PDB file of C-alpha atoms and ligand atoms in Angstrom:
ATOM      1  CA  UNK A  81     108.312 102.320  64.921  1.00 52.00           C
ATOM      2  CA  UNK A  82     111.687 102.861  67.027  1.00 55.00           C
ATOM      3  CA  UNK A  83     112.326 105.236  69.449  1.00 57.00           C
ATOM      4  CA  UNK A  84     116.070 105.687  69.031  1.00 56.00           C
ATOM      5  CA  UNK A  85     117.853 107.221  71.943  1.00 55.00           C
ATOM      6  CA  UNK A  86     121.367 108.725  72.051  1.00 56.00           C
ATOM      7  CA  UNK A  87     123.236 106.560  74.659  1.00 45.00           C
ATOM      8  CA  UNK A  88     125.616 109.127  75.952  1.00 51.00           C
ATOM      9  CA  UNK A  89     122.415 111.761  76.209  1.00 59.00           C
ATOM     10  CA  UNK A  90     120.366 108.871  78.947  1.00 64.00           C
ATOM     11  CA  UNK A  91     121.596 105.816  78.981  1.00 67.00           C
ATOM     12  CA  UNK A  92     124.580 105.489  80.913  1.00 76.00           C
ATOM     13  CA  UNK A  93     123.708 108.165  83.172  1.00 87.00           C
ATOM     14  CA  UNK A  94     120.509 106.740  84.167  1.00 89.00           C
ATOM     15  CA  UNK A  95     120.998 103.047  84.717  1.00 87.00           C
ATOM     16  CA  UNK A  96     124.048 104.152  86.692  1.00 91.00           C
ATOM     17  CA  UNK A  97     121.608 106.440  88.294  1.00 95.00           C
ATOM     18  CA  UNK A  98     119.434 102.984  88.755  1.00 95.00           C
ATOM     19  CA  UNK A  99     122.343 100.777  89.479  1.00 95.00           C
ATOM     20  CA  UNK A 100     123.436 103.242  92.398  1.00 96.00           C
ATOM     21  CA  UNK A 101     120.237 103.075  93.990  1.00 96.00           C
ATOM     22  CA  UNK A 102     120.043  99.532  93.933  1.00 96.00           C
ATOM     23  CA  UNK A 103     117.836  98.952  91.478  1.00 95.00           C
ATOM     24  CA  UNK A 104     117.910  95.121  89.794  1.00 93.00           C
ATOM     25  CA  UNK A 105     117.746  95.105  85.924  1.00 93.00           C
ATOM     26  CA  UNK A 106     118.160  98.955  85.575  1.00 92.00           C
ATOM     27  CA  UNK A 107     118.456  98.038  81.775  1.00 89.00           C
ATOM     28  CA  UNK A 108     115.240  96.445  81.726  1.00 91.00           C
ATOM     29  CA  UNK A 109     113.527  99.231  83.774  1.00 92.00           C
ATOM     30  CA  UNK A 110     115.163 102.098  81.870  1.00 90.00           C
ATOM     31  CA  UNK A 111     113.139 100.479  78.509  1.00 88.00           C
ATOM     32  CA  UNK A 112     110.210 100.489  80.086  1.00 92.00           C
ATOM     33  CA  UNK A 113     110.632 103.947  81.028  1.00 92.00           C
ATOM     34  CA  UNK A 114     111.612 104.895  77.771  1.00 88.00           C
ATOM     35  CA  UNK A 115     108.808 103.047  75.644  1.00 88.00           C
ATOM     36  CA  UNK A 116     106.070 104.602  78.252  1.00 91.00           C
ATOM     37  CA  UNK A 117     107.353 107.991  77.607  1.00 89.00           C
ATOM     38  CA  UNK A 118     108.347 107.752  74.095  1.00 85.00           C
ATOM     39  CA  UNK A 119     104.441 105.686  73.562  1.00 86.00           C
ATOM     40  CA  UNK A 120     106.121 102.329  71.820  1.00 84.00           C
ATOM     41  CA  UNK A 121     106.373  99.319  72.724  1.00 84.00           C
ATOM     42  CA  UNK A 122     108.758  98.514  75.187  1.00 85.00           C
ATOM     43  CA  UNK A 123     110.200  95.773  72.203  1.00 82.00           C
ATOM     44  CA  UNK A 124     110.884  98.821  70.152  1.00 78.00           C
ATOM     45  CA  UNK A 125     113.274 100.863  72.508  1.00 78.00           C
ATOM     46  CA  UNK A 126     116.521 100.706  70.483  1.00 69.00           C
ATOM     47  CA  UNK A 127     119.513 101.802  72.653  1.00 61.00           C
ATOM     48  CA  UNK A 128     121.469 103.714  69.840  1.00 54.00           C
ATOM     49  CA  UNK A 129     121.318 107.366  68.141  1.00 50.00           C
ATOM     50  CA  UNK A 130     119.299 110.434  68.555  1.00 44.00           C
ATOM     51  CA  UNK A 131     115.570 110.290  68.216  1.00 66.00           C
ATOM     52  CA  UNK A 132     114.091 112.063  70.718  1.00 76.00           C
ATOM     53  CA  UNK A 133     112.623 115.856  72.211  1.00 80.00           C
ATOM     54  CA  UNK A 134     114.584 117.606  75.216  1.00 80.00           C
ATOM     55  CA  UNK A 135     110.795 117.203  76.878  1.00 87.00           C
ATOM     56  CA  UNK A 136     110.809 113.813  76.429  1.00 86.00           C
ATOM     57  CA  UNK A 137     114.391 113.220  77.876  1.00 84.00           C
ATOM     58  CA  UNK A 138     113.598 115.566  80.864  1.00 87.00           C
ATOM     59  CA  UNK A 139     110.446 113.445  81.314  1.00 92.00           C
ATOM     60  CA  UNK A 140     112.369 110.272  81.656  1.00 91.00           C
ATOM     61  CA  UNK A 141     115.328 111.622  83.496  1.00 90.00           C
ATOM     62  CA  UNK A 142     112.707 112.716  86.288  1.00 94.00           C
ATOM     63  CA  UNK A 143     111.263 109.195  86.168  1.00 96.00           C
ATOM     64  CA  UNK A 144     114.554 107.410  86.685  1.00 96.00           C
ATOM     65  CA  UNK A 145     115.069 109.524  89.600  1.00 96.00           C
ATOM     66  CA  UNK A 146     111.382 108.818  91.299  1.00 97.00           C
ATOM     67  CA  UNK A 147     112.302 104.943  90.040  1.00 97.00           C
ATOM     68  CA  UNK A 148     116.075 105.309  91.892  1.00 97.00           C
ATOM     69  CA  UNK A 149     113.852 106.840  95.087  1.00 97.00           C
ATOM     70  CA  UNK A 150     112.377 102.976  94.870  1.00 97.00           C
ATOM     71  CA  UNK A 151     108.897 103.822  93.687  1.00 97.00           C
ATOM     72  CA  UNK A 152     107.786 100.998  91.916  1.00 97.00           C
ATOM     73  CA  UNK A 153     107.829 101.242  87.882  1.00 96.00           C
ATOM     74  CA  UNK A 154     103.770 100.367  88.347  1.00 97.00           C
ATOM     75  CA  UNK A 155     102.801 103.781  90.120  1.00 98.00           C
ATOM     76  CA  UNK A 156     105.405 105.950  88.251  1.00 98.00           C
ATOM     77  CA  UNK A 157     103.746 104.570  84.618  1.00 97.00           C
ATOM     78  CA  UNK A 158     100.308 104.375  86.304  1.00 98.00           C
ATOM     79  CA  UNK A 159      99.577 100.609  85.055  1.00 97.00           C
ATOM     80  CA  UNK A 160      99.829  97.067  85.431  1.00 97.00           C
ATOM     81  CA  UNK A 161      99.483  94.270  82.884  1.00 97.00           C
ATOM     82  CA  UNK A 162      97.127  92.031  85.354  1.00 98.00           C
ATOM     83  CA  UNK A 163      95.530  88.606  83.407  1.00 98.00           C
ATOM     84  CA  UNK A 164      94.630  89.639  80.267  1.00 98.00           C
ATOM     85  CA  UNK A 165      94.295  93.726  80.895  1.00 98.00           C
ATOM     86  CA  UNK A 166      95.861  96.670  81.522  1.00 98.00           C
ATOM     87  CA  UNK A 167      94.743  98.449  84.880  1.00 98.00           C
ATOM     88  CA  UNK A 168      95.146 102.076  86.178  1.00 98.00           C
ATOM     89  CA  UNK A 169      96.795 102.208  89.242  1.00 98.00           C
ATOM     90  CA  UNK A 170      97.296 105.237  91.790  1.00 98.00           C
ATOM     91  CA  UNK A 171      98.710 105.669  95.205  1.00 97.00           C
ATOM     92  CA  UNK A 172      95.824 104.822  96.333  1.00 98.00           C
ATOM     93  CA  UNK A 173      95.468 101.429  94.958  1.00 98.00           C
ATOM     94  CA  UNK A 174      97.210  98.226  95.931  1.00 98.00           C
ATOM     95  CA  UNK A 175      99.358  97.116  92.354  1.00 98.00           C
ATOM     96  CA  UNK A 176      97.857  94.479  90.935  1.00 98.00           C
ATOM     97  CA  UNK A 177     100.223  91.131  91.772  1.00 97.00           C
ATOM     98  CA  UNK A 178     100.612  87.860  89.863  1.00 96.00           C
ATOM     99  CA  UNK A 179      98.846  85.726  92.307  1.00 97.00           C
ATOM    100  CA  UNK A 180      95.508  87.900  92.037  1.00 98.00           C
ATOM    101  CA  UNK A 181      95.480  86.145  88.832  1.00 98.00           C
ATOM    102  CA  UNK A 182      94.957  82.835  90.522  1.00 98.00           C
ATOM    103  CA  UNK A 183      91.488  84.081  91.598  1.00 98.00           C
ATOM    104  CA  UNK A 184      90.439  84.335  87.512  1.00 98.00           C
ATOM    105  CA  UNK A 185      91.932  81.184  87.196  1.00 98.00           C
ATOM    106  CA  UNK A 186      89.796  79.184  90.169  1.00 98.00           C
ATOM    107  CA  UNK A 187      86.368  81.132  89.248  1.00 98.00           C
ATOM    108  CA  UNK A 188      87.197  79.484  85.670  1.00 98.00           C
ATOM    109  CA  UNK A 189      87.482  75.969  86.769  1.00 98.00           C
ATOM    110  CA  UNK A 190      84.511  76.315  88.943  1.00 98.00           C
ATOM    111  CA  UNK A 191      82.528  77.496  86.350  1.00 98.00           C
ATOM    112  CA  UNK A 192      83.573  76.042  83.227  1.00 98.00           C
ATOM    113  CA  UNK A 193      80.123  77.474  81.381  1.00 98.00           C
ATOM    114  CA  UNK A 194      81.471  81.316  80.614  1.00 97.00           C
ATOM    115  CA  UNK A 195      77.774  81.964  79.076  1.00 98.00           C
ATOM    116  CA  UNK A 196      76.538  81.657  82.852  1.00 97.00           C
ATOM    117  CA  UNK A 197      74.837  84.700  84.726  1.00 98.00           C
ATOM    118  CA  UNK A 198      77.435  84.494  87.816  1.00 98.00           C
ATOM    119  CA  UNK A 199      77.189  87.041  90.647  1.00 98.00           C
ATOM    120  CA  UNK A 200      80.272  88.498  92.067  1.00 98.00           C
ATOM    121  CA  UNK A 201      81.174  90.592  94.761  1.00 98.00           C
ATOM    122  CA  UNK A 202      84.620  92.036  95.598  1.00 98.00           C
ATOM    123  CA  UNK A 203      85.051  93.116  99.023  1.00 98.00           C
ATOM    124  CA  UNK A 204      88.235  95.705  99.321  1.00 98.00           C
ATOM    125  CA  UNK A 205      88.342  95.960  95.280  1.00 98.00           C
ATOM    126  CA  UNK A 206      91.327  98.417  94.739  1.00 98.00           C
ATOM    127  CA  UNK A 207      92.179  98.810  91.089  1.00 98.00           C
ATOM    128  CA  UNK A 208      89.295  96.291  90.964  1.00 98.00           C
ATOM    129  CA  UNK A 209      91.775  94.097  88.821  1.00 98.00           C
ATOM    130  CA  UNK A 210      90.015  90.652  90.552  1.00 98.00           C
ATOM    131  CA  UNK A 211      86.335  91.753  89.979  1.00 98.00           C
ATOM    132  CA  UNK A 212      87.323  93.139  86.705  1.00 98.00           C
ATOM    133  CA  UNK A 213      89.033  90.205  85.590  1.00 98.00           C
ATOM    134  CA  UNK A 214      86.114  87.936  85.848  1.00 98.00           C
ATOM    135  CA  UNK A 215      83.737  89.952  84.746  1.00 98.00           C
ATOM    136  CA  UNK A 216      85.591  90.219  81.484  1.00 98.00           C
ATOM    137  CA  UNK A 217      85.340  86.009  81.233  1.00 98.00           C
ATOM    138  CA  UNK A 218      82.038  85.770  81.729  1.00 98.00           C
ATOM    139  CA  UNK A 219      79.740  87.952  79.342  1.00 98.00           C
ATOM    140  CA  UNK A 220      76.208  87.907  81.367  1.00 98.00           C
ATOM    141  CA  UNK A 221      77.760  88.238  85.001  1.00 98.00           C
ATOM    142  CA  UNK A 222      77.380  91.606  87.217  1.00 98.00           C
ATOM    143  CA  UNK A 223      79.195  92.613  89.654  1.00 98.00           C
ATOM    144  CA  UNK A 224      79.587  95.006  92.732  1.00 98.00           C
ATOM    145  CA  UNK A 225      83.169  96.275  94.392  1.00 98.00           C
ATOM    146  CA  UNK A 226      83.352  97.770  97.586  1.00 98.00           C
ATOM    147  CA  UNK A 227      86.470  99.807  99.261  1.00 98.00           C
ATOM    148  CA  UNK A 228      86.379 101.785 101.842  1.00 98.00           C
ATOM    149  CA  UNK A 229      88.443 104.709  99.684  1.00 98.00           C
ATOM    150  CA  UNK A 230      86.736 106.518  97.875  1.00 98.00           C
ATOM    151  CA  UNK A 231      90.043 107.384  95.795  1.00 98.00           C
ATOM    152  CA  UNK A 232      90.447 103.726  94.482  1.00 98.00           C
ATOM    153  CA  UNK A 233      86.904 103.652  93.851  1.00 98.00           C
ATOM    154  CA  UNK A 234      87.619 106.246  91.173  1.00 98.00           C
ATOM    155  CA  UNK A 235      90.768 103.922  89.894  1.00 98.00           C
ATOM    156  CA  UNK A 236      88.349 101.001  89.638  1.00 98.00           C
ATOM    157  CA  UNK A 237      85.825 102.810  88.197  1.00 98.00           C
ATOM    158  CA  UNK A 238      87.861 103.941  85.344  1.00 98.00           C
ATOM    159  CA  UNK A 239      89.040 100.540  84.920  1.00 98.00           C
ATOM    160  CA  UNK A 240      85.708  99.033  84.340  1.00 98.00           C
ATOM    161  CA  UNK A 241      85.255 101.598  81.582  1.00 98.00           C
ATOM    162  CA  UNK A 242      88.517 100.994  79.802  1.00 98.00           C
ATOM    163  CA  UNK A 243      87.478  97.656  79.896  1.00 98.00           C
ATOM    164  CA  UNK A 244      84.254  98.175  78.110  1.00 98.00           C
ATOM    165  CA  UNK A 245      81.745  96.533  81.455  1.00 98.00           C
ATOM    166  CA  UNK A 246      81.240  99.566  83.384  1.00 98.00           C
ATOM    167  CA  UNK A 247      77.446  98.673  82.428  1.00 98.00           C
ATOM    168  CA  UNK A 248      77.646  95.225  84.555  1.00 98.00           C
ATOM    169  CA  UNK A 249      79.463  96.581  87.386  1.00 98.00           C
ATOM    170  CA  UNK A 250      78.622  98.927  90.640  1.00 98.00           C
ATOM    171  CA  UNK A 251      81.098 100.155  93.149  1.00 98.00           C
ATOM    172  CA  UNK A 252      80.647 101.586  96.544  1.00 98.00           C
ATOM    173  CA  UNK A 253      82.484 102.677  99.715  1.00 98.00           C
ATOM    174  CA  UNK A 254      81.631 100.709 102.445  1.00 98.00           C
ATOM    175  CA  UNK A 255      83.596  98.902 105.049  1.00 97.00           C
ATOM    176  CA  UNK A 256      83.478  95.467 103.859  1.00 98.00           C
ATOM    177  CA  UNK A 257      79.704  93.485 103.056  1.00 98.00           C
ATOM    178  CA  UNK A 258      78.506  96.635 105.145  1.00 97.00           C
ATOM    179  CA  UNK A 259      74.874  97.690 103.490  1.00 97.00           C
ATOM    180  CA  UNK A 260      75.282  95.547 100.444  1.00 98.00           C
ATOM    181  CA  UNK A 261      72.151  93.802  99.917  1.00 96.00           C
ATOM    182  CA  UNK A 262      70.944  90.305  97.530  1.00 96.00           C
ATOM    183  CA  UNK A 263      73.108  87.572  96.721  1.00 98.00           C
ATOM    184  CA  UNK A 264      75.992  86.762  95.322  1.00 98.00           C
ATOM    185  CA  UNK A 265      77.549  83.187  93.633  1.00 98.00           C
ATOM    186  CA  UNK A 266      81.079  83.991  93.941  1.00 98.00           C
ATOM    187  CA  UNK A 267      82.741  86.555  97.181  1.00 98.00           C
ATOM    188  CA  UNK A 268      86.125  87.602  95.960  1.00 98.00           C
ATOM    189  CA  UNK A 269      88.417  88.904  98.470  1.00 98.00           C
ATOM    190  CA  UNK A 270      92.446  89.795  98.961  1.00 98.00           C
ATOM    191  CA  UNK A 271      92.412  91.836 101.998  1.00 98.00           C
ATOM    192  CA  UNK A 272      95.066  93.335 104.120  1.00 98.00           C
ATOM    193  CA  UNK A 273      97.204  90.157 105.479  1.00 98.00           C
ATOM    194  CA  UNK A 274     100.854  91.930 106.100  1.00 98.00           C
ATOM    195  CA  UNK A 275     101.310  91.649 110.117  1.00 97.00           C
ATOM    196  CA  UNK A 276     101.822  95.660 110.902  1.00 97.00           C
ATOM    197  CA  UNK A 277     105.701  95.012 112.316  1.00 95.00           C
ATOM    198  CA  UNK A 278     106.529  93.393 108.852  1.00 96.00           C
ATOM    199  CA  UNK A 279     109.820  94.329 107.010  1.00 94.00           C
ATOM    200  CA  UNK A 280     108.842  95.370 103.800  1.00 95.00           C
ATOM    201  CA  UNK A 281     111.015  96.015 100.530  1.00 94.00           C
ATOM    202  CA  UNK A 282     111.072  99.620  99.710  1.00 94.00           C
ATOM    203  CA  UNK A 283     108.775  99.138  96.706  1.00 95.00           C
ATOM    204  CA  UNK A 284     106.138  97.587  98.577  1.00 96.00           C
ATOM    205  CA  UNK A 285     105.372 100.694 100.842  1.00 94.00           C
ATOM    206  CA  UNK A 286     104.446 102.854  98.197  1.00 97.00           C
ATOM    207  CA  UNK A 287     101.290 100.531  98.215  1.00 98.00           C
ATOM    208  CA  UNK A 288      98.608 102.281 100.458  1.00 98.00           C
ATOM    209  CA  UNK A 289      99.430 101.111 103.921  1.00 97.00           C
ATOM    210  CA  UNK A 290      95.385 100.520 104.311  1.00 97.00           C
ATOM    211  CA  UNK A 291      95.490  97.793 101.564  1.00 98.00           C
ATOM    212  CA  UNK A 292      98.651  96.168 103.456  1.00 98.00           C
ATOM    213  CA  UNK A 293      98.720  95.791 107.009  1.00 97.00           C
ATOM    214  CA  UNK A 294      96.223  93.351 108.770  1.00 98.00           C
ATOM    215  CA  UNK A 295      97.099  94.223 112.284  1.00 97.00           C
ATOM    216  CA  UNK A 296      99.169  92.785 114.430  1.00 97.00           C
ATOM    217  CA  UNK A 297      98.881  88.956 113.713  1.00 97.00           C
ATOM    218  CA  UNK A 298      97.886  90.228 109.955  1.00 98.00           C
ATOM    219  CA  UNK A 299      94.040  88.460 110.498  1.00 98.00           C
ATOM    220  CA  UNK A 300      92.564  91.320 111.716  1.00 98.00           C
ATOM    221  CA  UNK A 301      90.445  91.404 108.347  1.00 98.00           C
ATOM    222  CA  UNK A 302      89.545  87.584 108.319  1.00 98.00           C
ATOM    223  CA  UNK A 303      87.808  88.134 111.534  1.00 98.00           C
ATOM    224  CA  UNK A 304      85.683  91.291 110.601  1.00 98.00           C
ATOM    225  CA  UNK A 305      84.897  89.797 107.484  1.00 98.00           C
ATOM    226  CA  UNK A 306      84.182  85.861 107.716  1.00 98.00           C
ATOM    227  CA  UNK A 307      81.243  87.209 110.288  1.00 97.00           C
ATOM    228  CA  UNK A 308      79.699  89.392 107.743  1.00 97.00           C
ATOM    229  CA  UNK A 309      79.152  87.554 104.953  1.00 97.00           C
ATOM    230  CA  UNK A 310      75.955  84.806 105.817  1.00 96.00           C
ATOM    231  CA  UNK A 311      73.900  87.716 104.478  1.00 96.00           C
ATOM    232  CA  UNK A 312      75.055  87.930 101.470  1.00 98.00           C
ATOM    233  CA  UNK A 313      75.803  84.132 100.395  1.00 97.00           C
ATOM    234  CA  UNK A 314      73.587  81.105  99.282  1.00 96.00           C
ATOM    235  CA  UNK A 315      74.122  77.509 100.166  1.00 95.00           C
ATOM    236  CA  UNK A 316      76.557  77.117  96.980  1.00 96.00           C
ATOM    237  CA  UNK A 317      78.437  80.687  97.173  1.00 98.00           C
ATOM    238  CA  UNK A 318      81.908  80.593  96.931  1.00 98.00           C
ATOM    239  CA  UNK A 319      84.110  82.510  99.170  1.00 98.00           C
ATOM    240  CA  UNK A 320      87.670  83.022  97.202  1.00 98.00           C
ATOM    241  CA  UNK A 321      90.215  84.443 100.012  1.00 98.00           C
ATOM    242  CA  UNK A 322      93.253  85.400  99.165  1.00 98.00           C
ATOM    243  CA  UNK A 323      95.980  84.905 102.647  1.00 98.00           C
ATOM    244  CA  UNK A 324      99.732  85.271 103.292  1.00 97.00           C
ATOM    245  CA  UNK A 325     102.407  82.757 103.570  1.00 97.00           C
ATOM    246  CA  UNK A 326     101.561  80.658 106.874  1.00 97.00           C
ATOM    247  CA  UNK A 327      98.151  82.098 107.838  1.00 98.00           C
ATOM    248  CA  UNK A 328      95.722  79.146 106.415  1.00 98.00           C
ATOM    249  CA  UNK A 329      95.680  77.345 109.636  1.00 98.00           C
ATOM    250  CA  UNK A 330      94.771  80.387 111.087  1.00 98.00           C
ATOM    251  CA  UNK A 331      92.280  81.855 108.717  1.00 98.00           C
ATOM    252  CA  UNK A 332      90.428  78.433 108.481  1.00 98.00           C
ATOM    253  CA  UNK A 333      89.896  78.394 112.251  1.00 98.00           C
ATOM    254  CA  UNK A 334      88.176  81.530 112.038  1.00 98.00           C
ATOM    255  CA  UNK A 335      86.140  80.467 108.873  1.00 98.00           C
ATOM    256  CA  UNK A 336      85.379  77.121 111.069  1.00 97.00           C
ATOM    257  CA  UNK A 337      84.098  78.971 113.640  1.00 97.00           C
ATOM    258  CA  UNK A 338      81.780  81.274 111.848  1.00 97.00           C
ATOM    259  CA  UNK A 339      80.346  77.569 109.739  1.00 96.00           C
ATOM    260  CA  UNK A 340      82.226  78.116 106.856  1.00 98.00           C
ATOM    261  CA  UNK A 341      84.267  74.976 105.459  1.00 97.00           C
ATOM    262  CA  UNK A 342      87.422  75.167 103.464  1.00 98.00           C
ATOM    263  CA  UNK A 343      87.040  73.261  99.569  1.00 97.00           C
ATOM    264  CA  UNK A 344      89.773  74.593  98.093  1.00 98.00           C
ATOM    265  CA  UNK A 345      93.358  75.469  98.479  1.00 98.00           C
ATOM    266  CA  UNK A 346      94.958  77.352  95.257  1.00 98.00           C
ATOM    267  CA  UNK A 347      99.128  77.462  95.422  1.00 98.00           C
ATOM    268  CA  UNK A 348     100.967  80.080  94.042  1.00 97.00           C
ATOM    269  CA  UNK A 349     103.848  79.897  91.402  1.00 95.00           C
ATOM    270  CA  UNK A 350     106.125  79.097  94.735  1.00 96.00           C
ATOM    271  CA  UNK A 351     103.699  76.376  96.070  1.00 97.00           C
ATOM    272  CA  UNK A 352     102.992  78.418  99.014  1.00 98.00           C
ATOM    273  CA  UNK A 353      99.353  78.197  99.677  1.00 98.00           C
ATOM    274  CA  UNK A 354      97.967  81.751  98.393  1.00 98.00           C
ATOM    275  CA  UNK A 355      93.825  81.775  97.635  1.00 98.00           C
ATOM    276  CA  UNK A 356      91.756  79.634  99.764  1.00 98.00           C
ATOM    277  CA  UNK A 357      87.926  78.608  98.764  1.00 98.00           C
ATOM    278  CA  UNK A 358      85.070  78.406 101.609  1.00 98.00           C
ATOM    279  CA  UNK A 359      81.863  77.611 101.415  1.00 98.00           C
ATOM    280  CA  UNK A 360      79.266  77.419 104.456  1.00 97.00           C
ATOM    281  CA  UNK A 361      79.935  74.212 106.024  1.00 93.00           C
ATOM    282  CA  UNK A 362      77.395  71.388 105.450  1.00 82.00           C
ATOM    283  CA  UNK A 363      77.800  69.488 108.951  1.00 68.00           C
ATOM    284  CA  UNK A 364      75.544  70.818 111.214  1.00 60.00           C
TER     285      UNK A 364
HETATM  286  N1  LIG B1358      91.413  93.525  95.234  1.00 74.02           N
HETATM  287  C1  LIG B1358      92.590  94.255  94.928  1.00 74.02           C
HETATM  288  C2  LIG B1358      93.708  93.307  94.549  1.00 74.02           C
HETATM  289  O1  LIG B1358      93.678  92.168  94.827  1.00 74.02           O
HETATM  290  C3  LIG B1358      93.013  95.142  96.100  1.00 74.02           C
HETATM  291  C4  LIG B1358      93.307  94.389  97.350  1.00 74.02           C
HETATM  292  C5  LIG B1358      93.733  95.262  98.514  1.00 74.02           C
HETATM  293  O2  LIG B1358      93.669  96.483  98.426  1.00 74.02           O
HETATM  294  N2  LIG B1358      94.168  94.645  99.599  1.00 74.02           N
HETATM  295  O3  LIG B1358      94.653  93.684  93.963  1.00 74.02           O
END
């Protein structure tokens, strides 16, 4: 099925529209725009002739002109292809990123068994793309998310049911590890790293600032959390952190001092340390 668009009608006005604004690939963004609105595949956009309802072209001019006001193709379409899913996401939700994926990837060399009854808890879940994501590997694990808003609880909640394991998940608002009881084999956690005088791109702040900004040395979270979490852990949990670019040495003096010990350090795609694995520290 094609969805054949008249070029003079969209085409060149709106990737100009794009290419004003600054926007990189406004080809490539214009055919997403166009598939998500026209419901193909983004492979099927053909650029040539008339196919398509005045509705439809009003629908995507107004996109192009939220997308040239820099808000990110992911919040205007609602979704993000994260691992091997597609997950809601709302203004209220941090977008899913690449390196998240590197968290699915760890838990899988951890546990190499995907028959295995893991435990998983997600502290500051969000779409709940990291919780999600395992949970879909492993058939006979549960799993609890917490965030403290209540909005992207909704988002995650919906999630889990698109996915087909709302039955093996729970979500709640809490701050953090805050009233969550038992526990749990594996803590997942990308918190809020971005020190709060950052420069961001334009895209980036149409993430909730909550899910960003980590204070003013960006480790605010990694002390109110590493604290928490004896409660919660046995002597072979995992603790899967994600940080940003230069905080390990940081973040693994705090873990020190509350007896956790650092086994792990997972790169990202640009070698820059991204996920970091604790567990509690066996010198005593
Ligand atoms: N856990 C979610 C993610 O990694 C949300 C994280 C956050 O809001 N900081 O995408």
């Amino acid at each position: 099925m094609f969805a054949v668009i008249d070029k003079s009608l969209i085409l060149q006005s709106s990737a100009k529209t794009l290419q004003d604004a600054g926007i990189e690939r406004p080809w490539r963004e214009l055919r997403h725009l166009v598939a998500d609105e026209c419901c193909c595949r983004y492979e099927d956009v053909m650029f040539f002739d008339v196919q398509i309802s005045d509705q439809q072209l009003n629908n995507i001019r107004n996109k192009v002109n939220r997308r040239a006001n820099h808000e990110p193709l992911s919040k205007i379409l609602g979704k993000v292809n994260f691992w091997k899913h597609v997950f809601c996401t709302t203004k209220d939700t941090l977008d899913p990123r690449p390196e998240g994926e590197l968290f699915v990837e760890t838990v899988l060399e951890y546990y190499k068994d995907q028959n295995q009854p893991i435990t998983f808890l997600d502290l500051g879940t969000g779409t709940g793309c990291l919780l999600l994501s395992c949970l879909s590997e492993y058939c006979n694990a549960i799993g609890v998310g917490v965030d403290i808003c209540e909005k992207a609880l909704l988002v995650a909640r919906q999630n889990a049911t698109n996915l087909g394991i709302a039955k093996r998940v729970s979500f709640y608002k809490e701050v953090w590890n805050n009233n969550i009881h038992g526990v749990f084999d594996v803590i997942l956690c990308n918190p809020p790293y971005i020190k709060n005088t950052e420069k961001l791109p334009k895209e980036v702040l149409w993430d909730p600032a909550i899910a960003l900004f980590g204070g003013d040395d960006g480790l605010r979270a990694y002390q109110e959390i590493f604290p928490m979490l004896r409660k919660n852990i046995h002597e072979n949990s995992k603790i899967l952190i994600e940080i940003g670019v230069g905080q390990q040495n940081d973040v693994c003096k705090i873990a020190t001092t509350e007896h956790f010990q650092l086994t792990k350090t997972v790169y990202d795609l640009q070698n820059i340390p991204r996920v970091l694995v604790f567990r509690l520290s066996t010198v005593v």
